[in-house]
mmCIF file of C-alpha atoms and ligand atoms in Angstrom:
data_model
loop_
_atom_site.group_PDB
_atom_site.id
_atom_site.type_symbol
_atom_site.label_atom_id
_atom_site.label_comp_id
_atom_site.label_asym_id
_atom_site.label_seq_id
_atom_site.Cartn_x
_atom_site.Cartn_y
_atom_site.Cartn_z
ATOM 1 C CA MET H 1 -10.034 20.145 16.994
ATOM 2 C CA TYR H 2 -6.434 19.015 17.524
ATOM 3 C CA THR H 3 -4.651 20.481 20.530
ATOM 4 C CA LYS H 4 -1.515 18.318 20.682
ATOM 5 C CA ALA H 5 1.072 16.827 18.386
ATOM 6 C CA ILE H 6 4.104 14.614 18.764
ATOM 7 C CA VAL H 7 6.947 15.285 16.340
ATOM 8 C CA ARG H 8 10.548 14.039 16.246
ATOM 9 C CA ARG H 9 13.429 15.813 14.516
ATOM 10 C CA PRO H 10 15.437 13.863 11.946
ATOM 11 C CA GLY H 11 18.589 12.283 13.388
ATOM 12 C CA ARG H 12 22.036 12.800 11.811
ATOM 13 C CA ASN H 13 21.735 9.458 10.022
ATOM 14 C CA PHE H 14 18.378 10.363 8.453
ATOM 15 C CA ALA H 15 19.841 9.565 5.013
ATOM 16 C CA ASN H 16 20.252 5.895 6.037
ATOM 17 C CA GLY H 17 16.490 5.350 6.226
ATOM 18 C CA ILE H 18 14.406 3.339 3.794
ATOM 19 C CA THR H 19 13.633 4.907 0.457
ATOM 20 C CA THR H 20 12.497 3.955 -3.031
ATOM 21 C CA SER H 21 12.438 7.509 -4.366
ATOM 22 C CA ASN H 22 15.623 7.771 -6.478
ATOM 23 C CA LEU H 23 15.671 11.509 -5.764
ATOM 24 C CA GLY H 24 19.165 11.534 -4.261
ATOM 25 C CA GLN H 25 20.582 11.927 -0.757
ATOM 26 C CA PRO H 26 18.724 14.281 1.575
ATOM 27 C CA ASP H 27 20.613 17.286 2.946
ATOM 28 C CA PHE H 28 20.489 16.996 6.739
ATOM 29 C CA ASN H 29 20.578 20.734 7.459
ATOM 30 C CA LYS H 30 17.850 21.428 4.926
ATOM 31 C CA ALA H 31 15.773 18.620 6.452
ATOM 32 C CA LEU H 32 16.129 20.272 9.869
ATOM 33 C CA GLU H 33 15.021 23.623 8.408
ATOM 34 C CA GLN H 34 12.025 22.021 6.715
ATOM 35 C CA HIS H 35 11.156 20.206 9.927
ATOM 36 C CA ALA H 36 11.358 23.469 11.910
ATOM 37 C CA ALA H 37 9.003 25.148 9.405
ATOM 38 C CA TYR H 38 6.620 22.208 9.763
ATOM 39 C CA CYS H 39 6.654 22.571 13.564
ATOM 40 C CA ASP H 40 6.001 26.325 13.243
ATOM 41 C CA ALA H 41 3.030 25.565 10.976
ATOM 42 C CA LEU H 42 1.542 23.161 13.522
ATOM 43 C CA ILE H 43 1.912 25.798 16.240
ATOM 44 C CA ARG H 44 0.185 28.336 13.961
ATOM 45 C CA CYS H 45 -2.666 25.822 13.646
ATOM 46 C CA GLY H 46 -3.092 25.916 17.421
ATOM 47 C CA VAL H 47 -1.312 22.731 18.393
ATOM 48 C CA GLU H 48 1.081 22.256 21.328
ATOM 49 C CA LEU H 49 4.117 20.123 20.456
ATOM 50 C CA THR H 50 5.862 17.336 22.358
ATOM 51 C CA VAL H 51 9.279 16.623 20.832
ATOM 52 C CA PRO H 52 11.091 13.463 21.994
ATOM 53 C CA ASP H 53 14.799 13.334 21.114
ATOM 54 C CA ALA H 54 15.939 11.787 17.855
ATOM 55 C CA ASP H 55 17.247 8.233 18.299
ATOM 56 C CA GLU H 56 19.976 7.307 15.821
ATOM 57 C CA ARG H 57 19.154 3.616 16.063
ATOM 58 C CA TYR H 58 16.189 4.523 13.856
ATOM 59 C CA PRO H 59 17.017 6.661 10.811
ATOM 60 C CA ASP H 60 13.302 6.771 9.856
ATOM 61 C CA GLY H 61 12.305 7.847 13.375
ATOM 62 C CA CYS H 62 11.137 11.338 12.373
ATOM 63 C CA PHE H 63 8.224 9.672 10.553
ATOM 64 C CA VAL H 64 6.328 9.316 13.828
ATOM 65 C CA GLU H 65 2.978 8.830 12.134
ATOM 66 C CA ASP H 66 3.823 5.181 11.540
ATOM 67 C CA THR H 67 4.303 4.390 15.227
ATOM 68 C CA ALA H 68 0.737 4.934 16.430
ATOM 69 C CA VAL H 69 -2.871 5.700 15.531
ATOM 70 C CA VAL H 70 -4.194 8.385 17.832
ATOM 71 C CA ASN H 71 -7.350 10.324 18.431
ATOM 72 C CA SER H 72 -8.964 11.982 21.442
ATOM 73 C CA ARG H 73 -10.519 8.671 22.587
ATOM 74 C CA VAL H 74 -7.717 6.134 22.164
ATOM 75 C CA LYS H 75 -4.002 5.868 21.389
ATOM 76 C CA VAL H 76 -2.988 2.657 19.623
ATOM 77 C CA ILE H 77 0.710 1.826 19.505
ATOM 78 C CA SER H 78 1.541 0.235 16.181
ATOM 79 C CA ARG H 79 3.931 -2.572 15.265
ATOM 80 C CA PRO H 80 5.839 -1.376 12.187
ATOM 81 C CA GLY H 81 6.027 -3.773 9.276
ATOM 82 C CA ALA H 82 9.517 -2.617 8.243
ATOM 83 C CA ALA H 83 12.037 -4.606 10.331
ATOM 84 C CA THR H 84 14.450 -1.663 10.628
ATOM 85 C CA ARG H 85 11.658 0.493 12.039
ATOM 86 C CA ARG H 86 10.473 -1.912 14.722
ATOM 87 C CA GLY H 87 11.335 -0.375 18.089
ATOM 88 C CA GLU H 88 10.639 3.239 17.050
ATOM 89 C CA GLU H 89 7.236 2.841 18.669
ATOM 90 C CA GLU H 90 8.701 2.210 22.158
ATOM 91 C CA GLU H 91 9.645 5.835 22.896
ATOM 92 C CA ILE H 92 6.400 7.063 21.334
ATOM 93 C CA ALA H 93 4.477 4.630 23.572
ATOM 94 C CA ARG H 94 6.221 6.157 26.611
ATOM 95 C CA VAL H 95 5.254 9.657 25.499
ATOM 96 C CA LEU H 96 1.647 8.706 24.674
ATOM 97 C CA ALA H 97 1.247 6.997 28.065
ATOM 98 C CA GLY H 98 1.392 10.507 29.511
ATOM 99 C CA PHE H 99 -1.781 11.375 27.605
ATOM 100 C CA GLY H 100 -4.020 8.507 28.757
ATOM 101 C CA THR H 101 -4.595 4.811 28.214
ATOM 102 C CA THR H 102 -2.905 3.175 25.261
ATOM 103 C CA GLU H 103 -3.552 -0.068 23.419
ATOM 104 C CA SER H 104 -1.118 -1.944 21.162
ATOM 105 C CA ILE H 105 -0.984 -3.930 17.958
ATOM 106 C CA THR H 106 0.642 -7.270 18.798
ATOM 107 C CA ALA H 107 2.444 -9.981 16.783
ATOM 108 C CA PRO H 108 1.807 -11.388 14.276
ATOM 109 C CA GLY H 109 -0.005 -8.152 13.413
ATOM 110 C CA THR H 110 1.887 -5.365 11.676
ATOM 111 C CA LEU H 111 0.529 -1.898 11.166
ATOM 112 C CA GLU H 112 1.982 1.486 10.212
ATOM 113 C CA GLY H 113 0.025 4.675 10.753
ATOM 114 C CA GLY H 114 0.711 5.803 7.181
ATOM 115 C CA ASP H 115 -1.776 3.130 6.150
ATOM 116 C CA VAL H 116 -4.544 4.523 8.331
ATOM 117 C CA LEU H 117 -6.748 7.333 7.026
ATOM 118 C CA ARG H 118 -9.397 8.919 9.216
ATOM 119 C CA ALA H 119 -12.418 10.587 7.646
ATOM 120 C CA GLU H 120 -14.658 11.880 10.453
ATOM 121 C CA ASN H 121 -15.628 8.779 12.492
ATOM 122 C CA HIS H 122 -14.584 6.250 9.864
ATOM 123 C CA TYR H 123 -11.103 4.814 9.363
ATOM 124 C CA PHE H 124 -9.796 3.345 6.113
ATOM 125 C CA ILE H 125 -7.041 0.817 6.875
ATOM 126 C CA GLY H 126 -4.677 -0.008 4.031
ATOM 127 C CA LEU H 127 -3.325 -3.524 3.560
ATOM 128 C CA SER H 128 0.196 -2.972 2.296
ATOM 129 C CA GLU H 129 3.715 -4.371 2.514
ATOM 130 C CA ARG H 130 3.837 -2.739 5.974
ATOM 131 C CA THR H 131 0.327 -3.443 7.318
ATOM 132 C CA ASN H 132 -1.055 -6.970 7.308
ATOM 133 C CA ARG H 133 -4.592 -8.274 7.680
ATOM 134 C CA GLU H 134 -4.012 -9.255 11.332
ATOM 135 C CA GLY H 135 -2.778 -5.759 12.206
ATOM 136 C CA ALA H 136 -5.736 -4.204 10.397
ATOM 137 C CA SER H 137 -8.148 -6.519 12.187
ATOM 138 C CA GLN H 138 -6.681 -5.701 15.626
ATOM 139 C CA LEU H 139 -6.922 -1.983 14.916
ATOM 140 C CA SER H 140 -10.481 -2.310 13.667
ATOM 141 C CA THR H 141 -11.514 -4.114 16.879
ATOM 142 C CA ILE H 142 -9.892 -1.462 19.077
ATOM 143 C CA LEU H 143 -11.438 1.395 17.113
ATOM 144 C CA ALA H 144 -14.895 -0.207 17.263
ATOM 145 C CA LYS H 145 -14.662 -0.279 21.078
ATOM 146 C CA HIS H 146 -14.228 3.476 20.946
ATOM 147 C CA GLY H 147 -17.118 4.163 18.579
ATOM 148 C CA PHE H 148 -15.341 4.288 15.209
ATOM 149 C CA THR H 149 -16.197 2.316 12.074
ATOM 150 C CA SER H 150 -13.500 1.044 9.731
ATOM 151 C CA SER H 151 -12.963 -0.710 6.427
ATOM 152 C CA VAL H 152 -9.916 -2.209 4.762
ATOM 153 C CA ILE H 153 -8.555 -1.172 1.408
ATOM 154 C CA ARG H 154 -5.736 -2.757 -0.580
ATOM 155 C CA VAL H 155 -2.607 -0.626 -1.179
ATOM 156 C CA GLU H 156 -0.641 -1.709 -4.196
ATOM 157 C CA ALA H 157 0.637 1.344 -6.025
ATOM 158 C CA ARG H 158 2.886 3.011 -3.459
ATOM 159 C CA LEU H 159 4.276 2.740 0.065
ATOM 160 C CA HIS H 160 1.344 3.608 2.304
ATOM 161 C CA LEU H 161 -2.363 4.301 1.866
ATOM 162 C CA LYS H 162 -1.757 7.981 2.606
ATOM 163 C CA SER H 163 0.873 8.171 -0.143
ATOM 164 C CA ASP H 164 -2.158 8.231 -2.453
ATOM 165 C CA ILE H 165 -5.102 9.766 -0.629
ATOM 166 C CA ALA H 166 -5.949 12.323 2.054
ATOM 167 C CA TYR H 167 -9.153 13.478 3.688
ATOM 168 C CA LEU H 168 -9.396 17.257 3.566
ATOM 169 C CA GLY H 169 -12.396 17.649 5.870
ATOM 170 C CA ASN H 170 -15.914 18.812 4.875
ATOM 171 C CA GLY H 171 -16.489 15.508 3.022
ATOM 172 C CA ASN H 172 -13.691 16.150 0.501
ATOM 173 C CA PHE H 173 -10.789 13.884 -0.480
ATOM 174 C CA ILE H 174 -7.703 14.359 -2.647
ATOM 175 C CA SER H 175 -6.398 11.257 -4.391
ATOM 176 C CA THR H 176 -4.409 9.689 -7.167
ATOM 177 C CA PRO H 177 -6.631 7.719 -9.584
ATOM 178 C CA VAL H 178 -6.069 4.413 -7.712
ATOM 179 C CA PHE H 179 -8.391 5.488 -4.908
ATOM 180 C CA SER H 180 -10.868 7.510 -6.965
ATOM 181 C CA HIS H 181 -13.565 5.009 -5.921
ATOM 182 C CA VAL H 182 -13.208 5.690 -2.177
ATOM 183 C CA ALA H 183 -15.504 8.716 -2.160
ATOM 184 C CA HIS H 184 -18.072 10.253 -4.495
ATOM 185 C CA PRO H 185 -16.347 11.761 -7.569
ATOM 186 C CA ALA H 186 -17.950 15.122 -6.822
ATOM 187 C CA ASN H 187 -16.077 15.145 -3.503
ATOM 188 C CA THR H 188 -12.688 14.011 -4.768
ATOM 189 C CA ILE H 189 -9.843 15.983 -6.311
ATOM 190 C CA ILE H 190 -8.111 13.545 -8.662
ATOM 191 C CA LEU H 191 -4.452 14.397 -9.202
ATOM 192 C CA ASP H 192 -2.474 14.535 -12.422
ATOM 193 C CA PRO H 193 0.453 12.065 -12.650
ATOM 194 C CA ASP H 194 3.089 14.789 -12.244
ATOM 195 C CA GLU H 195 1.491 15.892 -8.952
ATOM 196 C CA TYR H 196 0.801 12.562 -7.225
ATOM 197 C CA TYR H 197 3.071 13.491 -4.309
ATOM 198 C CA SER H 198 0.586 16.203 -3.298
ATOM 199 C CA ALA H 199 -1.970 13.521 -2.361
ATOM 200 C CA ASN H 200 -0.236 13.569 0.991
ATOM 201 C CA CYS H 201 -1.547 16.702 2.651
ATOM 202 C CA LEU H 202 -2.659 17.319 6.201
ATOM 203 C CA ARG H 203 -5.709 19.035 7.636
ATOM 204 C CA VAL H 204 -4.939 20.620 11.000
ATOM 205 C CA ASN H 205 -7.843 22.553 12.493
ATOM 206 C CA ASP H 206 -8.554 25.623 10.296
ATOM 207 C CA TYR H 207 -5.664 25.007 7.884
ATOM 208 C CA LEU H 208 -4.673 22.513 5.250
ATOM 209 C CA LEU H 209 -0.922 21.891 5.059
ATOM 210 C CA ILE H 210 0.115 21.143 1.480
ATOM 211 C CA PRO H 211 3.531 20.423 -0.062
ATOM 212 C CA LYS H 212 5.096 23.286 -2.037
ATOM 213 C CA GLY H 213 5.538 22.929 -5.794
ATOM 214 C CA PHE H 214 2.267 21.403 -6.998
ATOM 215 C CA PRO H 215 0.394 24.284 -8.645
ATOM 216 C CA LYS H 216 -2.502 22.353 -10.210
ATOM 217 C CA SER H 217 -3.316 20.613 -6.963
ATOM 218 C CA LYS H 218 -3.000 23.908 -5.054
ATOM 219 C CA MET H 219 -5.441 25.660 -7.381
ATOM 220 C CA LYS H 220 -8.048 22.904 -7.006
ATOM 221 C CA ILE H 221 -7.700 22.993 -3.212
ATOM 222 C CA LEU H 222 -8.033 26.786 -3.125
ATOM 223 C CA GLU H 223 -11.174 26.551 -5.288
ATOM 224 C CA LEU H 224 -12.735 24.491 -2.482
ATOM 225 C CA GLY H 225 -12.082 27.340 -0.067
ATOM 226 C CA TYR H 226 -9.421 25.866 2.233
ATOM 227 C CA ASN H 227 -6.892 28.038 4.087
ATOM 228 C CA ILE H 228 -3.576 26.570 3.049
ATOM 229 C CA ILE H 229 -0.056 26.591 4.445
ATOM 230 C CA GLU H 230 2.497 25.500 1.845
ATOM 231 C CA LEU H 231 5.598 23.718 3.098
ATOM 232 C CA GLU H 232 8.781 22.686 1.302
ATOM 233 C CA MET H 233 9.110 18.911 1.720
ATOM 234 C CA SER H 234 11.928 18.103 -0.715
ATOM 235 C CA GLU H 235 14.276 16.425 1.795
ATOM 236 C CA PHE H 236 11.551 14.247 3.338
ATOM 237 C CA ARG H 237 10.265 13.309 -0.118
ATOM 238 C CA LYS H 238 13.729 11.904 -0.889
ATOM 239 C CA MET H 239 13.135 9.470 1.995
ATOM 240 C CA ASP H 240 9.563 8.545 0.934
ATOM 241 C CA GLY H 241 8.104 10.865 3.589
ATOM 242 C CA GLY H 242 5.337 13.436 3.438
ATOM 243 C CA LEU H 243 3.402 15.901 5.555
ATOM 244 C CA THR H 244 1.286 13.369 7.420
ATOM 245 C CA CYS H 245 4.341 11.219 8.261
ATOM 246 C CA LEU H 246 5.924 13.871 10.493
ATOM 247 C CA SER H 247 3.346 14.089 13.285
ATOM 248 C CA LEU H 248 0.844 12.356 15.507
ATOM 249 C CA LEU H 249 -2.085 14.694 16.097
ATOM 250 C CA PHE H 250 -4.768 14.403 18.733
HETATM 251 N N1 LIG Z 301 11.308 6.125 4.851
HETATM 252 C C1 LIG Z 301 10.033 5.878 5.373
HETATM 253 C C2 LIG Z 301 9.645 4.464 5.322
HETATM 254 O O1 LIG Z 301 10.039 3.780 4.394
HETATM 255 O O2 LIG Z 301 8.958 3.970 6.175
#
């Protein structure tokens, strides 16, 4: 059960962040509205929010997921692989220090939380352009000390591991075909090419947050019996962001 989340509103220069999407410039006011709806959804799920101020040195700073890997036993401060994002983790480290002991990924390791997928007590750690083998190895060692298993998985298709796969709870995954081998086919929703973005969804306690506008994916999720909250994510999608990127839950 999650009781807490850290979120960070987009800063005014949000549109200057890193993106490969070719979907156009995000509208700042719409991004704020979508972020507010996301925060409301987390509160509806029973989570109390901590909201550090936006920091305009870091236009990608609202994507707090990449700055740490957190659970009820340990908080690991990451070391982002994207040079323009390095430093975002410092404020998040200060906030997380208020919730207990933290550990850190250190150089030459790089690790972004978007590459780290938890499924019960196992973590899949993606090796990507942002997360290197040293970062993955450091995280694996820290997690093992706290009773978690982990395995590494190569990310080649898109930005982060969680761009392509999510754990829904109850043994079920949702994935693009590249990670169809991660779990048993009977437990995996495989997405159609026009709905790949909906691989990034977020289980929060009794609800599954899903992005609005992906009807085939929604139907398959509903067939499995999940309570869903649909959220418009268009402005974050333009900046290569998704539902998991916007929070740290523990
Ligand atoms: N815009 C999010 C990222 O590239 O990390």
